[in-house]
């Protein structure tokens, strides 16, 4: 096991990109972290899952006064959100140190076992790890859900909003994260950063996601690992009203 699953620190990203959030408006709240599912806000659900997974200290990055009050009431360390998620993570690492697990407040279905399995599967050598789910695994768990997938030789993959910054030098991944975040709807731009040889392998269908992530890490001067999850619902967050309707159906079935 590469991480101490009974002693990690965690950061929940709950900032705002600015402007009205359609999911929050759909739910009738000021911020989607405050949406209530089965008697708990999304923020409380995520914090509870992290605690049950063994989190020692949990911080939340906020830009909304109501979320700040809710986080304080939950006993979370409150940090001011920066201009973007990568900067907020950098601030989180400065405040809590590394290793640091990072997730988002809209990870409504987050389960402790997803976290502990991820931490167990991050390679011991890795400076940073990202959890991803293959399309077939996601669709088996949530038929009909629409996610954004990155297509590689080893399948189509969706991000799961779980990241592990294992070492202090993992901060080098944050500038790269900012670039990838900007291009997440245009995967060819992400691949273009890999260089012409790797780009040709991608275009010919011979580049795997694991290879792409490892190469991106090397460009940033660190060891980066893509970790596959067997839990398809780990890829379901609340980005749009339809996602909220979907997670409500799963919560009602539980």
PDB file of C-alpha atoms in Angstrom:
ATOM      1  CA  UNK A   1       0.000   0.000   0.000  1.00  0.00           C
ATOM      2  CA  UNK A   2       1.528   3.293  -1.086  1.00  0.00           C
ATOM      3  CA  UNK A   3      -0.364   5.632   1.243  1.00  0.00           C
ATOM      4  CA  UNK A   4      -1.315   5.647   4.902  1.00  0.00           C
ATOM      5  CA  UNK A   5      -5.075   5.407   4.470  1.00  0.00           C
ATOM      6  CA  UNK A   6      -5.572   6.048   8.187  1.00  0.00           C
ATOM      7  CA  UNK A   7      -3.585   9.262   8.282  1.00  0.00           C
ATOM      8  CA  UNK A   8      -3.953  11.332   5.135  1.00  0.00           C
ATOM      9  CA  UNK A   9      -4.986  14.961   4.785  1.00  0.00           C
ATOM     10  CA  UNK A  10      -7.595  16.020   2.246  1.00  0.00           C
ATOM     11  CA  UNK A  11      -8.733  19.112   0.380  1.00  0.00           C
ATOM     12  CA  UNK A  12     -12.250  19.631  -0.966  1.00  0.00           C
ATOM     13  CA  UNK A  13     -12.507  22.126  -3.812  1.00  0.00           C
ATOM     14  CA  UNK A  14     -15.694  24.154  -3.360  1.00  0.00           C
ATOM     15  CA  UNK A  15     -14.841  27.432  -5.055  1.00  0.00           C
ATOM     16  CA  UNK A  16     -16.804  29.080  -7.823  1.00  0.00           C
ATOM     17  CA  UNK A  17     -15.838  29.802 -11.420  1.00  0.00           C
ATOM     18  CA  UNK A  18     -17.919  32.980 -11.253  1.00  0.00           C
ATOM     19  CA  UNK A  19     -21.393  33.707 -12.528  1.00  0.00           C
ATOM     20  CA  UNK A  20     -24.554  31.748 -11.834  1.00  0.00           C
ATOM     21  CA  UNK A  21     -24.162  27.989 -11.431  1.00  0.00           C
ATOM     22  CA  UNK A  22     -26.960  26.211 -13.335  1.00  0.00           C
ATOM     23  CA  UNK A  23     -26.965  23.251 -10.943  1.00  0.00           C
ATOM     24  CA  UNK A  24     -27.238  25.468  -7.870  1.00  0.00           C
ATOM     25  CA  UNK A  25     -30.008  27.465  -9.540  1.00  0.00           C
ATOM     26  CA  UNK A  26     -31.800  24.236 -10.478  1.00  0.00           C
ATOM     27  CA  UNK A  27     -31.650  23.104  -6.839  1.00  0.00           C
ATOM     28  CA  UNK A  28     -32.588  26.512  -5.436  1.00  0.00           C
ATOM     29  CA  UNK A  29     -29.402  27.119  -3.435  1.00  0.00           C
ATOM     30  CA  UNK A  30     -26.597  29.679  -3.643  1.00  0.00           C
ATOM     31  CA  UNK A  31     -23.854  27.123  -4.322  1.00  0.00           C
ATOM     32  CA  UNK A  32     -24.028  23.497  -5.417  1.00  0.00           C
ATOM     33  CA  UNK A  33     -21.977  22.413  -2.379  1.00  0.00           C
ATOM     34  CA  UNK A  34     -25.115  23.276  -0.373  1.00  0.00           C
ATOM     35  CA  UNK A  35     -27.486  21.037  -2.343  1.00  0.00           C
ATOM     36  CA  UNK A  36     -29.164  18.615   0.065  1.00  0.00           C
ATOM     37  CA  UNK A  37     -29.325  14.885  -0.647  1.00  0.00           C
ATOM     38  CA  UNK A  38     -30.911  12.577   1.891  1.00  0.00           C
ATOM     39  CA  UNK A  39     -30.673  15.202   4.621  1.00  0.00           C
ATOM     40  CA  UNK A  40     -27.030  16.165   4.002  1.00  0.00           C
ATOM     41  CA  UNK A  41     -25.414  18.845   1.895  1.00  0.00           C
ATOM     42  CA  UNK A  42     -23.049  17.678  -0.818  1.00  0.00           C
ATOM     43  CA  UNK A  43     -20.211  19.225   1.189  1.00  0.00           C
ATOM     44  CA  UNK A  44     -21.188  17.238   4.286  1.00  0.00           C
ATOM     45  CA  UNK A  45     -21.487  14.002   2.262  1.00  0.00           C
ATOM     46  CA  UNK A  46     -18.011  14.405   0.789  1.00  0.00           C
ATOM     47  CA  UNK A  47     -16.470  15.327   4.157  1.00  0.00           C
ATOM     48  CA  UNK A  48     -18.116  12.316   5.815  1.00  0.00           C
ATOM     49  CA  UNK A  49     -16.810   9.938   3.132  1.00  0.00           C
ATOM     50  CA  UNK A  50     -13.291  11.300   3.568  1.00  0.00           C
ATOM     51  CA  UNK A  51     -13.446  10.965   7.342  1.00  0.00           C
ATOM     52  CA  UNK A  52     -14.710   7.392   7.084  1.00  0.00           C
ATOM     53  CA  UNK A  53     -11.856   6.643   4.693  1.00  0.00           C
ATOM     54  CA  UNK A  54      -9.356   7.792   7.338  1.00  0.00           C
ATOM     55  CA  UNK A  55      -8.770  11.477   6.631  1.00  0.00           C
ATOM     56  CA  UNK A  56      -7.056  13.205   9.529  1.00  0.00           C
ATOM     57  CA  UNK A  57      -7.458  16.862   8.539  1.00  0.00           C
ATOM     58  CA  UNK A  58      -9.903  18.057   5.894  1.00  0.00           C
ATOM     59  CA  UNK A  59      -9.732  21.522   4.378  1.00  0.00           C
ATOM     60  CA  UNK A  60     -12.205  23.115   2.004  1.00  0.00           C
ATOM     61  CA  UNK A  61     -11.435  25.799  -0.548  1.00  0.00           C
ATOM     62  CA  UNK A  62     -14.354  28.268  -0.627  1.00  0.00           C
ATOM     63  CA  UNK A  63     -15.436  31.485  -2.313  1.00  0.00           C
ATOM     64  CA  UNK A  64     -19.036  31.645  -1.032  1.00  0.00           C
ATOM     65  CA  UNK A  65     -19.944  32.932   2.438  1.00  0.00           C
ATOM     66  CA  UNK A  66     -22.702  30.352   2.933  1.00  0.00           C
ATOM     67  CA  UNK A  67     -20.310  27.521   2.028  1.00  0.00           C
ATOM     68  CA  UNK A  68     -17.742  29.036   4.390  1.00  0.00           C
ATOM     69  CA  UNK A  69     -20.279  28.935   7.232  1.00  0.00           C
ATOM     70  CA  UNK A  70     -21.275  25.365   6.390  1.00  0.00           C
ATOM     71  CA  UNK A  71     -17.638  24.238   6.288  1.00  0.00           C
ATOM     72  CA  UNK A  72     -16.945  25.858   9.648  1.00  0.00           C
ATOM     73  CA  UNK A  73     -19.972  24.135  11.156  1.00  0.00           C
ATOM     74  CA  UNK A  74     -18.623  20.799   9.874  1.00  0.00           C
ATOM     75  CA  UNK A  75     -15.281  21.379  11.581  1.00  0.00           C
ATOM     76  CA  UNK A  76     -13.342  21.744   8.337  1.00  0.00           C
ATOM     77  CA  UNK A  77     -10.296  23.929   7.828  1.00  0.00           C
ATOM     78  CA  UNK A  78     -11.427  26.814   5.626  1.00  0.00           C
ATOM     79  CA  UNK A  79      -9.178  28.194   2.881  1.00  0.00           C
ATOM     80  CA  UNK A  80      -9.958  31.017   0.475  1.00  0.00           C
ATOM     81  CA  UNK A  81     -10.416  29.734  -3.059  1.00  0.00           C
ATOM     82  CA  UNK A  82      -7.932  31.024  -5.606  1.00  0.00           C
ATOM     83  CA  UNK A  83      -8.621  32.012  -9.211  1.00  0.00           C
ATOM     84  CA  UNK A  84      -8.679  28.400 -10.362  1.00  0.00           C
ATOM     85  CA  UNK A  85      -8.531  24.842  -9.027  1.00  0.00           C
ATOM     86  CA  UNK A  86      -4.824  24.334  -9.645  1.00  0.00           C
ATOM     87  CA  UNK A  87      -3.954  27.473  -7.658  1.00  0.00           C
ATOM     88  CA  UNK A  88      -6.347  26.386  -4.893  1.00  0.00           C
ATOM     89  CA  UNK A  89      -4.616  23.006  -4.709  1.00  0.00           C
ATOM     90  CA  UNK A  90      -1.246  24.751  -4.488  1.00  0.00           C
ATOM     91  CA  UNK A  91      -2.591  26.760  -1.547  1.00  0.00           C
ATOM     92  CA  UNK A  92      -3.893  23.529  -0.004  1.00  0.00           C
ATOM     93  CA  UNK A  93      -0.491  21.886  -0.238  1.00  0.00           C
ATOM     94  CA  UNK A  94       1.107  24.974   1.311  1.00  0.00           C
ATOM     95  CA  UNK A  95      -1.397  24.810   4.190  1.00  0.00           C
ATOM     96  CA  UNK A  96      -1.550  21.059   4.804  1.00  0.00           C
ATOM     97  CA  UNK A  97       1.594  19.723   3.171  1.00  0.00           C
ATOM     98  CA  UNK A  98       2.018  16.623   1.054  1.00  0.00           C
ATOM     99  CA  UNK A  99       0.768  13.970   0.780  1.00  0.00           C
ATOM    100  CA  UNK A 100      -2.644  15.480   0.083  1.00  0.00           C
ATOM    101  CA  UNK A 101      -5.791  13.914  -1.362  1.00  0.00           C
ATOM    102  CA  UNK A 102      -7.889  16.308  -3.440  1.00  0.00           C
ATOM    103  CA  UNK A 103     -11.526  15.986  -4.467  1.00  0.00           C
ATOM    104  CA  UNK A 104     -14.496  18.258  -5.178  1.00  0.00           C
ATOM    105  CA  UNK A 105     -17.618  19.250  -3.258  1.00  0.00           C
ATOM    106  CA  UNK A 106     -19.854  18.028  -6.085  1.00  0.00           C
ATOM    107  CA  UNK A 107     -18.577  14.430  -5.778  1.00  0.00           C
ATOM    108  CA  UNK A 108     -22.023  13.590  -4.425  1.00  0.00           C
ATOM    109  CA  UNK A 109     -21.762   9.791  -4.437  1.00  0.00           C
ATOM    110  CA  UNK A 110     -18.238   9.569  -3.012  1.00  0.00           C
ATOM    111  CA  UNK A 111     -17.704   6.417  -0.947  1.00  0.00           C
ATOM    112  CA  UNK A 112     -14.922   5.666   1.567  1.00  0.00           C
ATOM    113  CA  UNK A 113     -13.947   2.485  -0.256  1.00  0.00           C
ATOM    114  CA  UNK A 114     -13.313   4.415  -3.467  1.00  0.00           C
ATOM    115  CA  UNK A 115     -10.810   6.561  -1.584  1.00  0.00           C
ATOM    116  CA  UNK A 116      -9.055   3.722   0.228  1.00  0.00           C
ATOM    117  CA  UNK A 117      -8.823   1.652  -2.975  1.00  0.00           C
ATOM    118  CA  UNK A 118      -7.365   4.633  -4.842  1.00  0.00           C
ATOM    119  CA  UNK A 119      -4.755   5.287  -2.159  1.00  0.00           C
ATOM    120  CA  UNK A 120      -3.838   1.608  -2.115  1.00  0.00           C
ATOM    121  CA  UNK A 121      -3.449   1.524  -5.908  1.00  0.00           C
ATOM    122  CA  UNK A 122      -1.302   4.642  -6.340  1.00  0.00           C
ATOM    123  CA  UNK A 123       2.197   3.298  -7.144  1.00  0.00           C
ATOM    124  CA  UNK A 124       4.673   3.828  -4.314  1.00  0.00           C
ATOM    125  CA  UNK A 125       7.050   5.650  -6.686  1.00  0.00           C
ATOM    126  CA  UNK A 126       4.444   8.175  -7.878  1.00  0.00           C
ATOM    127  CA  UNK A 127       4.651  11.864  -7.046  1.00  0.00           C
ATOM    128  CA  UNK A 128       1.063  12.365  -8.176  1.00  0.00           C
ATOM    129  CA  UNK A 129      -1.821  10.066  -9.053  1.00  0.00           C
ATOM    130  CA  UNK A 130      -5.157  10.627 -10.781  1.00  0.00           C
ATOM    131  CA  UNK A 131      -8.158   8.314 -10.587  1.00  0.00           C
ATOM    132  CA  UNK A 132      -9.928   7.462 -13.849  1.00  0.00           C
ATOM    133  CA  UNK A 133     -12.695   5.095 -14.931  1.00  0.00           C
ATOM    134  CA  UNK A 134     -13.090   3.338 -18.257  1.00  0.00           C
ATOM    135  CA  UNK A 135     -16.229   4.091 -20.236  1.00  0.00           C
ATOM    136  CA  UNK A 136     -17.506   0.522 -20.047  1.00  0.00           C
ATOM    137  CA  UNK A 137     -17.125   0.532 -16.253  1.00  0.00           C
ATOM    138  CA  UNK A 138     -18.949   3.873 -15.971  1.00  0.00           C
ATOM    139  CA  UNK A 139     -21.793   2.857 -18.262  1.00  0.00           C
ATOM    140  CA  UNK A 140     -22.261  -0.470 -16.492  1.00  0.00           C
ATOM    141  CA  UNK A 141     -22.719   1.394 -13.207  1.00  0.00           C
ATOM    142  CA  UNK A 142     -24.755   4.310 -14.606  1.00  0.00           C
ATOM    143  CA  UNK A 143     -26.404   3.361 -17.919  1.00  0.00           C
ATOM    144  CA  UNK A 144     -27.228   6.369 -20.058  1.00  0.00           C
ATOM    145  CA  UNK A 145     -25.030   8.839 -18.208  1.00  0.00           C
ATOM    146  CA  UNK A 146     -23.190  11.312 -20.421  1.00  0.00           C
ATOM    147  CA  UNK A 147     -19.582  12.001 -19.444  1.00  0.00           C
ATOM    148  CA  UNK A 148     -16.579  13.524 -21.200  1.00  0.00           C
ATOM    149  CA  UNK A 149     -14.152  10.783 -22.230  1.00  0.00           C
ATOM    150  CA  UNK A 150     -10.515  10.797 -23.316  1.00  0.00           C
ATOM    151  CA  UNK A 151     -10.027   8.097 -25.956  1.00  0.00           C
ATOM    152  CA  UNK A 152      -6.810   6.093 -26.027  1.00  0.00           C
ATOM    153  CA  UNK A 153      -5.615   2.688 -27.188  1.00  0.00           C
ATOM    154  CA  UNK A 154      -6.623   1.114 -23.879  1.00  0.00           C
ATOM    155  CA  UNK A 155     -10.151   2.529 -23.954  1.00  0.00           C
ATOM    156  CA  UNK A 156     -12.109   5.703 -23.345  1.00  0.00           C
ATOM    157  CA  UNK A 157     -11.601   7.187 -19.900  1.00  0.00           C
ATOM    158  CA  UNK A 158     -13.409   9.642 -17.637  1.00  0.00           C
ATOM    159  CA  UNK A 159     -11.851  11.555 -14.764  1.00  0.00           C
ATOM    160  CA  UNK A 160     -13.109  10.838 -11.237  1.00  0.00           C
ATOM    161  CA  UNK A 161     -12.229  14.075  -9.404  1.00  0.00           C
ATOM    162  CA  UNK A 162      -9.805  12.293  -7.089  1.00  0.00           C
ATOM    163  CA  UNK A 163      -6.127  13.249  -7.092  1.00  0.00           C
ATOM    164  CA  UNK A 164      -3.260  12.332  -4.790  1.00  0.00           C
ATOM    165  CA  UNK A 165      -0.298  14.679  -4.400  1.00  0.00           C
ATOM    166  CA  UNK A 166       2.115  12.312  -2.735  1.00  0.00           C
ATOM    167  CA  UNK A 167       5.327  14.337  -2.517  1.00  0.00           C
ATOM    168  CA  UNK A 168       6.288  18.022  -2.170  1.00  0.00           C
ATOM    169  CA  UNK A 169       7.547  18.112  -5.746  1.00  0.00           C
ATOM    170  CA  UNK A 170       4.070  17.125  -6.978  1.00  0.00           C
ATOM    171  CA  UNK A 171       3.304  20.870  -7.090  1.00  0.00           C
ATOM    172  CA  UNK A 172       5.092  20.778 -10.457  1.00  0.00           C
ATOM    173  CA  UNK A 173       1.990  19.032 -11.793  1.00  0.00           C
ATOM    174  CA  UNK A 174      -0.235  22.015 -11.022  1.00  0.00           C
ATOM    175  CA  UNK A 175       0.830  24.195 -13.937  1.00  0.00           C
ATOM    176  CA  UNK A 176       0.262  21.211 -16.177  1.00  0.00           C
ATOM    177  CA  UNK A 177      -3.117  20.637 -14.516  1.00  0.00           C
ATOM    178  CA  UNK A 178      -4.123  24.206 -15.331  1.00  0.00           C
ATOM    179  CA  UNK A 179      -3.278  23.595 -18.997  1.00  0.00           C
ATOM    180  CA  UNK A 180      -5.106  20.264 -19.094  1.00  0.00           C
ATOM    181  CA  UNK A 181      -8.133  21.766 -17.330  1.00  0.00           C
ATOM    182  CA  UNK A 182      -8.306  24.478 -19.985  1.00  0.00           C
ATOM    183  CA  UNK A 183      -8.195  21.844 -22.726  1.00  0.00           C
ATOM    184  CA  UNK A 184     -10.248  19.066 -21.109  1.00  0.00           C
ATOM    185  CA  UNK A 185     -12.971  19.324 -23.767  1.00  0.00           C
ATOM    186  CA  UNK A 186     -10.323  19.234 -26.514  1.00  0.00           C
ATOM    187  CA  UNK A 187      -8.161  16.176 -25.824  1.00  0.00           C
ATOM    188  CA  UNK A 188      -6.105  16.625 -28.979  1.00  0.00           C
ATOM    189  CA  UNK A 189      -4.593  19.764 -27.425  1.00  0.00           C
ATOM    190  CA  UNK A 190      -3.625  17.770 -24.346  1.00  0.00           C
ATOM    191  CA  UNK A 191      -1.960  15.137 -26.498  1.00  0.00           C
ATOM    192  CA  UNK A 192      -0.200  17.801 -28.583  1.00  0.00           C
ATOM    193  CA  UNK A 193       1.842  18.729 -25.514  1.00  0.00           C
ATOM    194  CA  UNK A 194       3.407  15.267 -25.620  1.00  0.00           C
ATOM    195  CA  UNK A 195       5.484  15.956 -28.745  1.00  0.00           C
ATOM    196  CA  UNK A 196       5.253  14.801 -32.349  1.00  0.00           C
ATOM    197  CA  UNK A 197       6.282  11.184 -31.776  1.00  0.00           C
ATOM    198  CA  UNK A 198       3.737  10.617 -29.033  1.00  0.00           C
ATOM    199  CA  UNK A 199       1.115  12.541 -31.007  1.00  0.00           C
ATOM    200  CA  UNK A 200       1.598  10.198 -33.957  1.00  0.00           C
ATOM    201  CA  UNK A 201       1.149   7.205 -31.638  1.00  0.00           C
ATOM    202  CA  UNK A 202      -2.092   8.766 -30.369  1.00  0.00           C
ATOM    203  CA  UNK A 203      -3.411   9.457 -33.874  1.00  0.00           C
ATOM    204  CA  UNK A 204      -2.584   5.901 -34.944  1.00  0.00           C
ATOM    205  CA  UNK A 205      -4.440   4.483 -31.940  1.00  0.00           C
ATOM    206  CA  UNK A 206      -1.337   3.075 -30.250  1.00  0.00           C
ATOM    207  CA  UNK A 207      -1.018   5.413 -27.237  1.00  0.00           C
ATOM    208  CA  UNK A 208      -2.477   4.229 -23.939  1.00  0.00           C
ATOM    209  CA  UNK A 209      -3.743   6.546 -21.242  1.00  0.00           C
ATOM    210  CA  UNK A 210      -1.181   5.184 -18.772  1.00  0.00           C
ATOM    211  CA  UNK A 211       1.619   6.031 -21.208  1.00  0.00           C
ATOM    212  CA  UNK A 212       0.201   9.505 -21.868  1.00  0.00           C
ATOM    213  CA  UNK A 213      -0.084  10.385 -18.177  1.00  0.00           C
ATOM    214  CA  UNK A 214       3.405   9.043 -17.466  1.00  0.00           C
ATOM    215  CA  UNK A 215       4.859  11.096 -20.306  1.00  0.00           C
ATOM    216  CA  UNK A 216       3.063  14.248 -19.171  1.00  0.00           C
ATOM    217  CA  UNK A 217       4.539  13.676 -15.738  1.00  0.00           C
ATOM    218  CA  UNK A 218       8.043  13.374 -17.159  1.00  0.00           C
ATOM    219  CA  UNK A 219       7.537  16.683 -18.981  1.00  0.00           C
ATOM    220  CA  UNK A 220       6.781  18.227 -15.574  1.00  0.00           C
ATOM    221  CA  UNK A 221       9.814  16.513 -14.014  1.00  0.00           C
ATOM    222  CA  UNK A 222       7.901  14.048 -11.855  1.00  0.00           C
ATOM    223  CA  UNK A 223       6.398  10.580 -11.771  1.00  0.00           C
ATOM    224  CA  UNK A 224       2.682  10.695 -12.603  1.00  0.00           C
ATOM    225  CA  UNK A 225       0.344   7.718 -12.503  1.00  0.00           C
ATOM    226  CA  UNK A 226      -3.106   7.074 -13.908  1.00  0.00           C
ATOM    227  CA  UNK A 227      -5.035   4.772 -11.573  1.00  0.00           C
ATOM    228  CA  UNK A 228      -8.004   2.818 -12.921  1.00  0.00           C
ATOM    229  CA  UNK A 229     -10.979   2.378 -10.619  1.00  0.00           C
ATOM    230  CA  UNK A 230     -13.401  -0.554 -10.651  1.00  0.00           C
ATOM    231  CA  UNK A 231     -16.136   1.773  -9.319  1.00  0.00           C
ATOM    232  CA  UNK A 232     -17.943   3.314 -12.278  1.00  0.00           C
ATOM    233  CA  UNK A 233     -19.956   5.729 -10.152  1.00  0.00           C
ATOM    234  CA  UNK A 234     -16.705   7.397  -9.105  1.00  0.00           C
ATOM    235  CA  UNK A 235     -16.848   9.227 -12.445  1.00  0.00           C
ATOM    236  CA  UNK A 236     -20.266  10.752 -11.697  1.00  0.00           C
ATOM    237  CA  UNK A 237     -20.147  14.263 -10.301  1.00  0.00           C
ATOM    238  CA  UNK A 238     -22.742  17.033 -10.421  1.00  0.00           C
ATOM    239  CA  UNK A 239     -21.758  19.231 -13.359  1.00  0.00           C
ATOM    240  CA  UNK A 240     -25.257  19.765 -14.755  1.00  0.00           C
ATOM    241  CA  UNK A 241     -28.905  19.411 -13.666  1.00  0.00           C
ATOM    242  CA  UNK A 242     -29.191  15.991 -15.308  1.00  0.00           C
ATOM    243  CA  UNK A 243     -26.292  14.792 -13.117  1.00  0.00           C
ATOM    244  CA  UNK A 244     -28.164  15.923 -10.010  1.00  0.00           C
ATOM    245  CA  UNK A 245     -31.264  14.019 -11.119  1.00  0.00           C
ATOM    246  CA  UNK A 246     -29.084  10.947 -11.677  1.00  0.00           C
ATOM    247  CA  UNK A 247     -27.372  11.032  -8.283  1.00  0.00           C
ATOM    248  CA  UNK A 248     -30.743  11.532  -6.591  1.00  0.00           C
ATOM    249  CA  UNK A 249     -31.938   8.254  -8.112  1.00  0.00           C
ATOM    250  CA  UNK A 250     -28.903   6.430  -6.708  1.00  0.00           C
ATOM    251  CA  UNK A 251     -29.320   8.000  -3.266  1.00  0.00           C
ATOM    252  CA  UNK A 252     -33.006   7.073  -3.214  1.00  0.00           C
ATOM    253  CA  UNK A 253     -32.125   3.443  -4.067  1.00  0.00           C
ATOM    254  CA  UNK A 254     -29.513   3.198  -1.308  1.00  0.00           C
TER     255      UNK A 254
END
